[in-house]
Short mmCIF file of C-alpha atoms and ligand atoms in Angstrom, two decimals:
data_model
loop_
_atom_site.label_atom_id
_atom_site.label_comp_id
_atom_site.label_asym_id
_atom_site.label_seq_id
_atom_site.Cartn_x
_atom_site.Cartn_y
_atom_site.Cartn_z
CA UNK A 147 -8.15 20.94 -2.79
CA UNK A 148 -11.03 18.46 -2.51
CA UNK A 149 -12.47 17.61 0.87
CA UNK A 150 -14.54 14.87 2.41
CA UNK A 151 -17.35 15.91 4.72
CA UNK A 152 -18.51 13.37 7.27
CA UNK A 153 -21.53 13.69 9.51
CA UNK A 154 -20.43 11.25 12.16
CA UNK A 155 -21.91 8.96 14.78
CA UNK A 156 -23.77 6.77 12.29
CA UNK A 157 -23.55 3.07 13.06
CA UNK A 158 -22.19 1.38 9.92
CA UNK A 159 -23.93 -1.77 8.75
CA UNK A 160 -24.17 -3.84 5.61
CA UNK A 161 -21.68 -5.17 3.08
CA UNK A 162 -18.66 -3.59 1.48
CA UNK A 163 -16.75 -5.17 -1.40
CA UNK A 164 -13.00 -4.74 -1.34
CA UNK A 165 -11.12 -3.78 -4.51
CA UNK A 166 -7.76 -4.93 -5.83
CA UNK A 167 -4.60 -4.23 -3.89
CA UNK A 168 -2.92 -0.87 -4.47
CA UNK A 169 0.51 -2.10 -3.48
CA UNK A 170 0.20 -5.16 -5.73
CA UNK A 171 -1.09 -3.15 -8.66
CA UNK A 172 1.76 -0.68 -8.58
CA UNK A 173 4.22 -3.59 -8.88
CA UNK A 174 2.22 -5.62 -11.42
CA UNK A 175 1.63 -2.71 -13.81
CA UNK A 176 5.34 -1.98 -14.44
CA UNK A 177 6.10 -5.74 -14.38
CA UNK A 178 3.80 -6.10 -17.39
CA UNK A 179 6.39 -4.12 -19.38
CA UNK A 180 8.74 -7.10 -19.08
CA UNK A 181 6.54 -9.28 -21.28
CA UNK A 182 6.97 -9.43 -25.03
CA UNK A 183 3.21 -9.29 -25.57
CA UNK A 184 0.26 -7.67 -23.84
CA UNK A 185 -0.78 -8.57 -20.31
CA UNK A 186 -4.25 -8.18 -18.88
CA UNK A 187 -4.62 -7.31 -15.24
CA UNK A 188 -8.03 -7.89 -13.75
CA UNK A 189 -9.39 -6.50 -10.44
CA UNK A 190 -7.26 -3.36 -10.77
CA UNK A 191 -8.53 -0.76 -8.28
CA UNK A 192 -9.82 2.57 -9.59
CA UNK A 193 -7.46 4.71 -7.55
CA UNK A 194 -5.21 7.61 -8.37
CA UNK A 195 -1.91 5.72 -7.97
CA UNK A 196 -3.05 3.27 -10.67
CA UNK A 197 -4.11 6.08 -13.00
CA UNK A 198 -0.80 7.85 -12.47
CA UNK A 199 1.17 4.68 -13.16
CA UNK A 200 -0.84 4.05 -16.33
CA UNK A 201 0.03 7.57 -17.46
CA UNK A 202 3.73 7.01 -16.70
CA UNK A 203 3.71 3.86 -18.84
CA UNK A 204 2.01 5.71 -21.69
CA UNK A 205 4.57 8.50 -21.47
CA UNK A 206 7.29 5.85 -21.75
CA UNK A 207 5.70 4.66 -25.01
CA UNK A 208 3.65 1.62 -23.88
CA UNK A 209 0.01 1.24 -24.74
CA UNK A 210 -2.30 1.04 -21.72
CA UNK A 211 -6.06 0.74 -21.62
CA UNK A 212 -8.29 0.61 -18.56
CA UNK A 213 -11.81 -0.72 -18.97
CA UNK A 214 -13.58 -0.67 -15.59
CA UNK A 215 -11.24 -2.78 -13.45
CA UNK A 216 -9.33 -4.45 -16.27
CA UNK A 217 -6.06 -2.98 -17.45
CA UNK A 218 -4.24 -4.10 -20.57
CA UNK A 219 -0.59 -3.21 -20.88
CA UNK A 220 1.02 -3.70 -24.29
CA UNK A 221 4.75 -3.01 -24.15
CA UNK A 222 5.17 -2.56 -27.94
CA UNK A 223 6.27 1.02 -28.51
CA UNK A 224 7.91 1.12 -25.09
CA UNK A 225 11.48 2.05 -25.83
CA UNK A 226 12.60 4.70 -23.38
CA UNK A 227 14.87 3.84 -20.47
CA UNK A 228 14.43 7.33 -19.00
CA UNK A 229 11.64 8.05 -16.51
CA UNK A 230 11.85 11.77 -15.81
CA UNK A 231 11.32 13.23 -12.35
CA UNK A 232 8.20 15.04 -13.48
CA UNK A 233 6.53 11.63 -13.86
CA UNK A 234 8.03 9.61 -11.06
CA UNK A 235 7.66 12.23 -8.34
CA UNK A 236 3.93 11.53 -8.32
CA UNK A 237 4.18 8.16 -6.65
CA UNK A 238 6.64 6.25 -4.60
CA UNK A 239 6.25 2.96 -6.43
CA UNK A 240 7.66 4.50 -9.60
CA UNK A 241 10.95 3.15 -8.24
CA UNK A 242 9.88 -0.23 -9.67
CA UNK A 243 10.74 1.22 -13.06
CA UNK A 244 14.40 0.88 -12.04
CA UNK A 245 14.21 -2.92 -11.90
CA UNK A 246 12.03 -3.13 -15.01
CA UNK A 247 14.06 -0.78 -17.24
CA UNK A 248 17.32 -2.33 -16.11
CA UNK A 249 16.05 -5.84 -16.90
CA UNK A 250 14.61 -4.80 -20.24
CA UNK A 251 17.23 -2.39 -21.63
CA UNK A 252 20.30 -2.93 -19.43
CA UNK A 253 20.04 0.72 -18.44
CA UNK A 254 17.69 3.01 -16.59
CA UNK A 255 17.44 6.62 -15.49
CA UNK A 256 14.77 7.13 -12.89
CA UNK A 257 14.23 10.18 -10.70
CA UNK A 258 14.16 9.52 -6.96
CA UNK A 259 10.53 8.86 -6.07
CA UNK A 260 7.93 10.93 -4.22
CA UNK A 261 5.09 9.49 -2.11
CA UNK A 262 3.59 9.99 1.35
CA UNK A 263 5.26 12.26 3.87
CA UNK A 264 6.07 9.63 6.50
CA UNK A 265 9.77 10.22 7.08
CA UNK A 266 12.97 9.32 5.21
CA UNK A 267 12.55 6.34 2.90
CA UNK A 268 15.99 5.30 1.62
CA UNK A 269 16.40 2.87 -1.30
CA UNK A 270 19.90 1.66 -0.45
CA UNK A 271 18.73 -1.98 -0.34
CA UNK A 272 17.27 -1.73 -3.85
CA UNK A 273 20.57 -0.31 -5.15
CA UNK A 274 22.57 -2.94 -3.29
CA UNK A 275 20.55 -5.60 -5.10
CA UNK A 276 21.10 -4.04 -8.54
CA UNK A 277 24.85 -3.81 -7.84
CA UNK A 278 24.93 -7.48 -6.79
CA UNK A 279 23.41 -8.36 -10.17
CA UNK A 280 26.25 -6.53 -11.89
CA UNK A 281 24.78 -3.07 -12.50
CA UNK A 282 26.76 0.14 -12.18
CA UNK A 283 24.75 2.50 -10.02
CA UNK A 284 25.19 6.25 -9.73
CA UNK A 285 22.92 8.81 -8.12
CA UNK A 286 23.33 12.30 -9.55
CA UNK A 287 21.11 15.31 -9.22
CA UNK A 288 18.23 13.31 -7.79
CA UNK A 289 18.37 10.74 -10.61
CA UNK A 290 19.34 7.09 -10.21
CA UNK A 291 21.34 5.91 -13.23
CA UNK A 292 21.77 2.19 -13.76
CA UNK A 293 23.80 0.42 -16.40
CA UNK A 294 24.68 -3.24 -16.98
CA UNK A 295 26.21 -4.91 -20.02
CA UNK A 296 24.73 -8.09 -18.63
CA UNK A 297 22.77 -8.85 -15.46
CA UNK A 298 23.91 -12.01 -13.68
CA UNK A 299 22.00 -13.76 -10.91
CA UNK A 300 23.62 -13.44 -7.47
CA UNK A 301 22.89 -13.85 -3.76
CA UNK A 302 21.47 -10.72 -2.11
CA UNK A 303 21.06 -10.45 1.65
CA UNK A 304 18.70 -7.64 2.61
CA UNK A 305 19.57 -5.77 5.82
CA UNK A 306 15.84 -5.26 6.37
CA UNK A 307 12.97 -7.18 4.75
CA UNK A 308 12.07 -4.26 2.49
CA UNK A 309 9.01 -4.79 0.32
CA UNK A 310 10.23 -2.36 -2.32
CA UNK A 311 13.75 -3.81 -2.50
CA UNK A 312 12.45 -7.40 -2.66
CA UNK A 313 10.12 -6.54 -5.54
CA UNK A 314 12.66 -4.42 -7.42
CA UNK A 315 15.30 -7.16 -7.22
CA UNK A 316 12.75 -9.78 -8.37
CA UNK A 317 11.95 -7.58 -11.38
CA UNK A 318 15.60 -7.03 -12.31
CA UNK A 319 16.52 -10.70 -11.74
CA UNK A 320 13.65 -12.09 -13.79
CA UNK A 321 15.57 -11.63 -17.08
CA UNK A 322 19.13 -11.97 -15.68
CA UNK A 323 21.42 -14.85 -16.53
CA UNK A 324 21.46 -17.40 -13.71
CA UNK A 325 19.81 -17.55 -10.31
CA UNK A 326 19.33 -14.74 -7.79
CA UNK A 327 18.66 -15.66 -4.19
CA UNK A 328 17.12 -12.93 -2.01
CA UNK A 329 17.60 -13.65 1.68
CA UNK A 330 15.67 -11.86 4.42
CA UNK A 331 13.11 -11.11 1.71
CA UNK A 332 9.80 -9.38 2.49
CA UNK A 333 6.88 -11.80 2.84
CA UNK A 334 4.00 -9.39 2.18
CA UNK A 335 1.08 -10.74 0.09
CA UNK A 336 1.89 -8.41 -2.80
CA UNK A 337 5.39 -9.95 -3.09
CA UNK A 338 3.67 -13.30 -3.64
CA UNK A 339 1.22 -11.73 -6.09
CA UNK A 340 4.09 -10.38 -8.19
CA UNK A 341 5.86 -13.76 -8.12
CA UNK A 342 2.67 -15.43 -9.38
CA UNK A 343 2.39 -12.91 -12.21
CA UNK A 344 6.05 -13.29 -13.22
CA UNK A 345 5.60 -17.06 -13.24
CA UNK A 346 2.46 -16.74 -15.38
CA UNK A 347 4.61 -14.69 -17.79
CA UNK A 348 7.07 -17.58 -18.06
CA UNK A 349 9.34 -16.54 -15.18
CA UNK A 350 10.80 -18.88 -12.58
CA UNK A 351 10.33 -17.49 -9.09
CA UNK A 352 10.29 -19.84 -6.12
CA UNK A 353 9.76 -19.24 -2.41
CA UNK A 354 7.83 -15.95 -2.46
CA UNK A 355 6.02 -15.62 0.86
CA UNK A 356 9.03 -17.04 2.72
CA UNK A 357 12.19 -15.13 3.60
CA UNK A 358 14.23 -16.77 0.83
CA UNK A 359 13.18 -16.12 -2.77
CA UNK A 360 14.97 -17.73 -5.73
CA UNK A 361 14.62 -16.17 -9.14
CA UNK A 362 16.01 -18.15 -12.05
CA UNK A 363 16.41 -15.68 -14.87
CA UNK A 364 14.79 -16.56 -18.20
CA UNK A 365 15.63 -15.32 -21.70
CA UNK A 366 12.21 -13.81 -22.31
CA UNK A 367 8.86 -13.28 -20.63
CA UNK A 368 5.55 -13.21 -22.44
CA UNK A 369 2.36 -11.33 -21.61
CA UNK A 370 -0.15 -13.08 -19.35
CA UNK A 371 -3.54 -12.58 -17.70
CA UNK A 372 -3.54 -12.05 -13.95
CA UNK A 373 -6.05 -11.10 -11.29
CA UNK A 374 -4.83 -8.65 -8.62
CA UNK A 375 -5.25 -9.86 -5.02
CA UNK A 376 -7.72 -7.98 -2.78
CA UNK A 377 -6.45 -4.92 -0.93
CA UNK A 378 -5.81 -6.00 2.65
CA UNK A 379 -5.32 -2.40 3.82
CA UNK A 380 -8.57 -1.18 2.29
CA UNK A 381 -10.25 -4.11 4.05
CA UNK A 382 -8.48 -3.27 7.33
CA UNK A 383 -9.72 0.33 7.09
CA UNK A 384 -13.38 -0.72 6.68
CA UNK A 385 -12.95 -3.21 9.55
CA UNK A 386 -11.66 -0.36 11.74
CA UNK A 387 -14.56 1.86 10.63
CA UNK A 388 -16.99 -0.88 11.71
CA UNK A 389 -15.38 -1.15 15.14
CA UNK A 390 -15.13 2.63 15.61
CA UNK A 391 -18.86 3.09 14.98
CA UNK A 392 -20.02 0.03 16.95
CA UNK A 393 -21.26 -1.22 13.60
CA UNK A 394 -21.87 -4.57 11.93
CA UNK A 395 -20.12 -4.75 8.57
CA UNK A 396 -19.34 -7.63 6.24
CA UNK A 397 -16.10 -6.95 4.41
CA UNK A 398 -16.35 -9.06 1.27
CA UNK A 399 -13.95 -10.34 -1.36
CA UNK A 400 -10.90 -10.59 0.91
CA UNK A 401 -8.22 -13.20 1.61
CA UNK A 402 -8.84 -13.67 5.33
CA UNK A 403 -5.33 -15.05 5.95
CA UNK A 404 -3.80 -11.71 4.88
CA UNK A 405 -5.83 -9.93 7.55
CA UNK A 406 -5.00 -12.18 10.51
CA UNK A 407 -2.83 -9.62 12.37
CA UNK A 408 -5.60 -7.03 12.06
CA UNK A 409 -8.36 -9.46 12.98
CA UNK A 410 -6.47 -10.56 16.09
CA UNK A 411 -6.03 -6.96 17.33
CA UNK A 412 -9.63 -6.03 16.67
CA UNK A 413 -10.78 -9.08 18.66
CA UNK A 414 -8.60 -7.91 21.54
CA UNK A 415 -10.25 -4.53 21.19
CA UNK A 416 -13.62 -6.20 21.80
CA UNK A 417 -14.91 -6.72 18.25
CA UNK A 418 -16.78 -9.89 17.40
CA UNK A 419 -15.35 -11.32 14.19
CA UNK A 420 -16.87 -14.00 11.99
CA UNK A 421 -15.04 -15.13 8.90
CA UNK A 422 -15.55 -17.70 6.26
CA UNK A 423 -14.12 -18.12 2.80
CA UNK A 424 -13.72 -14.66 1.39
CA UNK A 425 -15.53 -12.45 3.90
CA UNK A 426 -15.03 -11.09 7.40
CA UNK A 427 -17.97 -9.83 9.44
CA UNK A 428 -16.98 -7.29 12.10
CA UNK A 429 -19.32 -6.33 14.92
CA UNK A 430 -17.97 -3.44 16.96
CA UNK A 431 -18.40 -2.93 20.70
CA UNK A 432 -20.01 0.18 22.23
CA UNK A 433 -16.50 1.40 23.08
CA UNK A 434 -13.34 -0.59 22.25
CA UNK A 435 -10.94 -2.01 24.81
CA UNK A 436 -7.46 -0.49 24.87
CA UNK A 437 -4.79 -2.61 23.14
CA UNK A 438 -1.04 -2.36 22.75
CA UNK A 439 0.48 -2.86 19.34
CA UNK A 440 3.82 -2.63 17.56
CA UNK A 441 3.99 -2.44 13.77
CA UNK A 442 6.16 -5.10 12.11
CA UNK A 443 6.78 -6.55 8.66
CA UNK A 444 4.19 -9.13 7.51
CA UNK A 445 2.88 -11.24 9.20
CA UNK A 446 3.19 -8.70 12.01
CA UNK A 447 0.71 -5.88 12.52
CA UNK A 448 1.00 -3.68 9.39
CA UNK A 449 2.29 -0.13 9.60
CA UNK A 450 -0.39 0.86 7.07
CA UNK A 451 -3.12 -0.11 9.55
CA UNK A 452 -1.51 1.72 12.48
CA UNK A 453 -3.14 5.09 11.78
CA UNK A 454 -6.75 3.88 11.44
CA UNK A 455 -6.26 1.70 14.54
CA UNK A 456 -5.23 4.75 16.59
CA UNK A 457 -8.48 6.45 15.52
CA UNK A 458 -10.37 3.42 16.88
CA UNK A 459 -8.40 3.44 20.15
CA UNK A 460 -9.00 7.17 20.61
CA UNK A 461 -12.47 6.21 21.92
CA UNK A 462 -11.37 3.16 23.93
CA UNK A 463 -12.03 2.61 27.62
CA UNK A 464 -8.38 2.84 28.71
CA UNK A 465 -4.77 3.53 27.71
CA UNK A 466 -3.17 1.95 24.62
CA UNK A 467 0.48 2.05 23.61
CA UNK A 468 1.07 2.03 19.84
CA UNK A 469 4.64 1.66 18.62
CA UNK A 470 5.52 2.48 15.01
CA UNK A 471 8.63 0.54 14.12
CA UNK A 472 8.80 1.05 10.33
CA UNK A 473 8.81 4.79 9.70
CA UNK A 474 10.19 7.81 11.60
CA UNK A 475 7.30 10.13 10.93
CA UNK A 476 4.15 8.08 10.80
CA UNK A 477 2.44 9.66 13.80
CA UNK A 478 2.17 13.20 12.42
CA UNK A 479 -1.60 12.88 11.97
CA UNK A 480 -2.07 12.61 15.73
CA UNK A 481 -2.20 16.41 16.01
CA UNK A 482 -5.30 16.29 13.75
CA UNK A 483 -6.97 13.64 15.95
CA UNK A 484 -6.25 15.86 18.97
CA UNK A 485 -8.25 18.64 17.26
CA UNK A 486 -11.17 16.19 17.36
CA UNK A 487 -10.82 15.71 21.12
CA UNK A 488 -8.50 12.69 21.19
CA UNK A 489 -6.04 12.45 24.09
CA UNK A 490 -2.83 11.17 22.58
CA UNK A 491 0.78 11.79 23.53
CA UNK A 492 3.56 11.06 21.06
CA UNK A 493 7.03 10.18 22.32
CA UNK A 494 9.37 9.44 19.42
CA UNK A 495 7.76 6.65 17.44
CA UNK A 496 5.28 5.75 20.20
CA UNK A 497 1.74 7.03 20.68
CA UNK A 498 0.15 6.77 24.11
CA UNK A 499 -3.56 6.86 23.49
CA UNK A 500 -5.83 7.63 26.43
CA UNK A 501 -9.33 6.72 25.30
CA UNK A 502 -12.05 9.38 25.65
CA UNK A 503 -15.81 8.79 25.56
CA UNK A 504 -16.39 11.05 22.56
CA UNK A 505 -14.64 12.63 19.61
CA UNK A 506 -16.07 15.81 18.10
CA UNK A 507 -15.97 16.66 14.38
CA UNK A 508 -13.51 19.35 13.25
CA UNK A 509 -11.80 20.58 10.09
CA UNK A 510 -8.64 18.49 9.64
CA UNK A 511 -6.04 17.93 6.93
CA UNK A 512 -4.16 14.87 5.74
CA UNK A 513 -0.79 14.77 4.05
CA UNK A 514 -0.46 11.00 3.86
CA UNK A 515 -2.72 8.22 2.66
CA UNK A 516 -3.18 6.20 5.83
CA UNK A 517 -3.34 9.34 7.95
CA UNK A 518 -6.31 10.19 5.74
CA UNK A 519 -7.81 6.78 6.55
CA UNK A 520 -7.33 7.50 10.24
CA UNK A 521 -9.18 10.81 9.97
CA UNK A 522 -12.02 9.12 8.07
CA UNK A 523 -12.38 6.48 10.79
CA UNK A 524 -12.27 9.18 13.49
CA UNK A 525 -14.80 11.34 11.61
CA UNK A 526 -17.22 8.41 11.29
CA UNK A 527 -17.19 7.86 15.05
CA UNK A 528 -17.19 11.55 16.04
CA UNK A 529 -20.17 13.67 16.96
CA UNK A 530 -20.94 16.43 14.48
CA UNK A 531 -19.26 17.27 11.19
CA UNK A 532 -15.67 16.51 10.20
CA UNK A 533 -14.16 18.12 7.11
CA UNK A 534 -11.10 16.29 5.80
CA UNK A 535 -8.94 18.39 3.49
CA UNK A 536 -6.56 16.55 1.15
CA UNK A 537 -9.09 14.07 -0.24
CA UNK A 538 -6.88 13.65 -3.34
CA UNK A 539 -4.37 11.91 -1.08
CA UNK A 540 -7.04 9.47 0.14
CA UNK A 541 -8.07 8.90 -3.51
CA UNK A 542 -4.51 7.65 -4.13
CA UNK A 543 -5.36 4.39 -2.39
CA UNK A 544 -9.11 4.15 -1.67
CA UNK A 545 -11.47 3.33 -4.50
CA UNK A 546 -14.83 5.15 -4.49
CA UNK A 547 -14.54 5.83 -0.78
CA UNK A 548 -17.62 7.97 -0.37
CA UNK A 549 -19.78 5.53 -2.37
CA UNK A 550 -18.59 2.53 -0.40
CA UNK A 551 -19.08 4.28 2.95
CA UNK A 552 -22.52 5.64 1.98
CA UNK A 553 -23.62 2.13 1.03
CA UNK A 554 -23.01 0.97 4.61
CA UNK A 555 -24.83 3.85 6.22
CA UNK A 556 -22.27 6.64 6.57
CA UNK A 557 -23.21 10.24 5.76
CA UNK A 558 -20.30 11.41 3.65
CA UNK A 559 -19.97 13.90 0.81
CA UNK A 560 -17.19 14.85 -1.55
CA UNK A 561 -16.68 18.53 -2.20
CA UNK A 562 -14.44 19.35 -5.17
CA UNK A 563 -12.82 22.72 -5.06
N1 EPU B 116 14.19 0.87 3.93
C1 EPU B 116 15.54 1.18 3.93
N2 EPU B 116 16.25 0.98 2.77
C2 EPU B 116 15.69 0.51 1.65
C3 EPU B 116 14.31 0.21 1.64
C4 EPU B 116 13.57 0.38 2.81
O1 EPU B 116 16.07 1.62 4.94
O2 EPU B 116 16.40 0.36 0.65
C5 EPU B 116 13.41 1.06 5.16
C6 EPU B 116 12.30 2.08 4.96
O3 EPU B 116 12.77 3.40 5.17
C7 EPU B 116 11.29 1.65 6.00
C8 EPU B 116 11.43 0.12 6.00
O4 EPU B 116 12.70 -0.14 5.44
O5 EPU B 116 11.67 2.13 7.26
C9 EPU B 116 10.38 -0.61 5.21
O6 EPU B 116 10.36 -0.13 3.89
P1 EPU B 116 9.82 -0.99 2.66
O7 EPU B 116 10.82 -0.92 1.57
O8 EPU B 116 9.37 -2.33 3.13
O9 EPU B 116 8.55 -0.15 2.24
P2 EPU B 116 8.18 0.39 0.84
O10 EPU B 116 8.40 -0.65 -0.20
O11 EPU B 116 8.77 1.74 0.63
C10 EPU B 116 5.74 -0.57 0.98
C11 EPU B 116 4.38 0.00 0.79
C12 EPU B 116 4.05 0.93 1.94
C13 EPU B 116 4.14 0.14 3.25
C14 EPU B 116 5.52 -0.53 3.38
C15 EPU B 116 5.64 -1.43 4.58
C16 EPU B 116 4.22 0.06 -1.60
C17 EPU B 116 4.15 0.87 -2.83
N3 EPU B 116 4.35 0.72 -0.45
O12 EPU B 116 6.62 0.57 1.02
O13 EPU B 116 2.71 1.33 1.73
O14 EPU B 116 3.95 1.02 4.33
O15 EPU B 116 5.79 -1.31 2.20
O16 EPU B 116 4.71 -2.45 4.53
O17 EPU B 116 4.12 -1.16 -1.65
C18 EPU B 116 0.88 2.74 1.92
O18 EPU B 116 0.25 1.91 1.23
O19 EPU B 116 0.31 3.72 2.49
C19 EPU B 116 2.31 2.60 2.06
C20 EPU B 116 3.10 3.57 2.52
#
């Protein structure tokens, strides 16, 4: 198991450039299989989830090359509608293969996905969408089997604005006959990014970014070039790190609009924020103010930024109440922050964070990506040395984390074991 060692209490300053979005990339990469020719995705982040997805596509017969941050996906040779569990267990987003394989071959067999340990993550809304489009759906022995003689556009009302279900239904509907209307659709930036890519491939997707998305199926899609949007959650994590260390960091290459819920909370916490065009400068206070927050679908405060925010609030000057509304088990990392001296009480899905003047480095372990981000932020602001076990999990979603942090003044080292 690799670990990250942080010698904390260094005030971060300087510039950090944000990479492409993980959650966009893991939708765009399988979407490229829908084209009849090669697609080129630019600004792809060098993270483990991307590498794993590239490997899954290769194992399915597609040709994939990655040259620095540019990935080319050529679907010729891709002929299997079966994605075995051994492949898909490695990342949650492998469920997007269901929509893609169903659209492309009229059938799919995809093992139920793995991913972070943050509580039950059902896919009933995805399956409801496939059924509405005319697919037969069975789940047997941990494998989802989908079959459709023909996919036909249909209205789908989502019970919750699920990102995964919205994207999966868009993928399946892109080559269906007729128009699919997704109501109560997710509005996250990566939903819009996928719609833009599908449209560049010759698709007809309207309304992405609102809660009603219309997908008019087309007979064929072609390959297209596309640039992945910046990763708002990577940006949010560096913004939190700046605040936690009382630093002064320019987070560059972002879409500031996507970060508004995070920016607003950090201002409340006492950070001074300057933004213009594609950068956000964050100047952290000596100690943050307490703030209350509830995670919500976009444009609410993102669940993926909840964990790093709690690490910031652990050193605040008062009591904060943080409510996690998306996942049952996304506060498990709190026990690790407590090892570092944080005073946090968890009641159900709520964390009551009583700020303390200092955190102290400790050996800690992460079993989920954003929990890892929380421990990094805590370690940067803590006195002494923090050892974070489970660095592979952080590598799933953070590109070159130790290089980027070192460049803004952190003392961090990777130890491979
Ligand atoms: N849900 C259902 N049924 C469904 C689908 C979702 O009950 O069929 C529930 C989930 O259990 C959860 C809520 O709806 O309680 C939201 O789930 P959603 O489908 O929106 O999330 P997701 O697609 O599984 C994506 C991101 C997550 C991020 C969430 C919320 C990807 C690959 N993952 O997950 O990212 O937390 O949206 O914004 O896009 C991360 O990056 O660390 C991460 C976990």
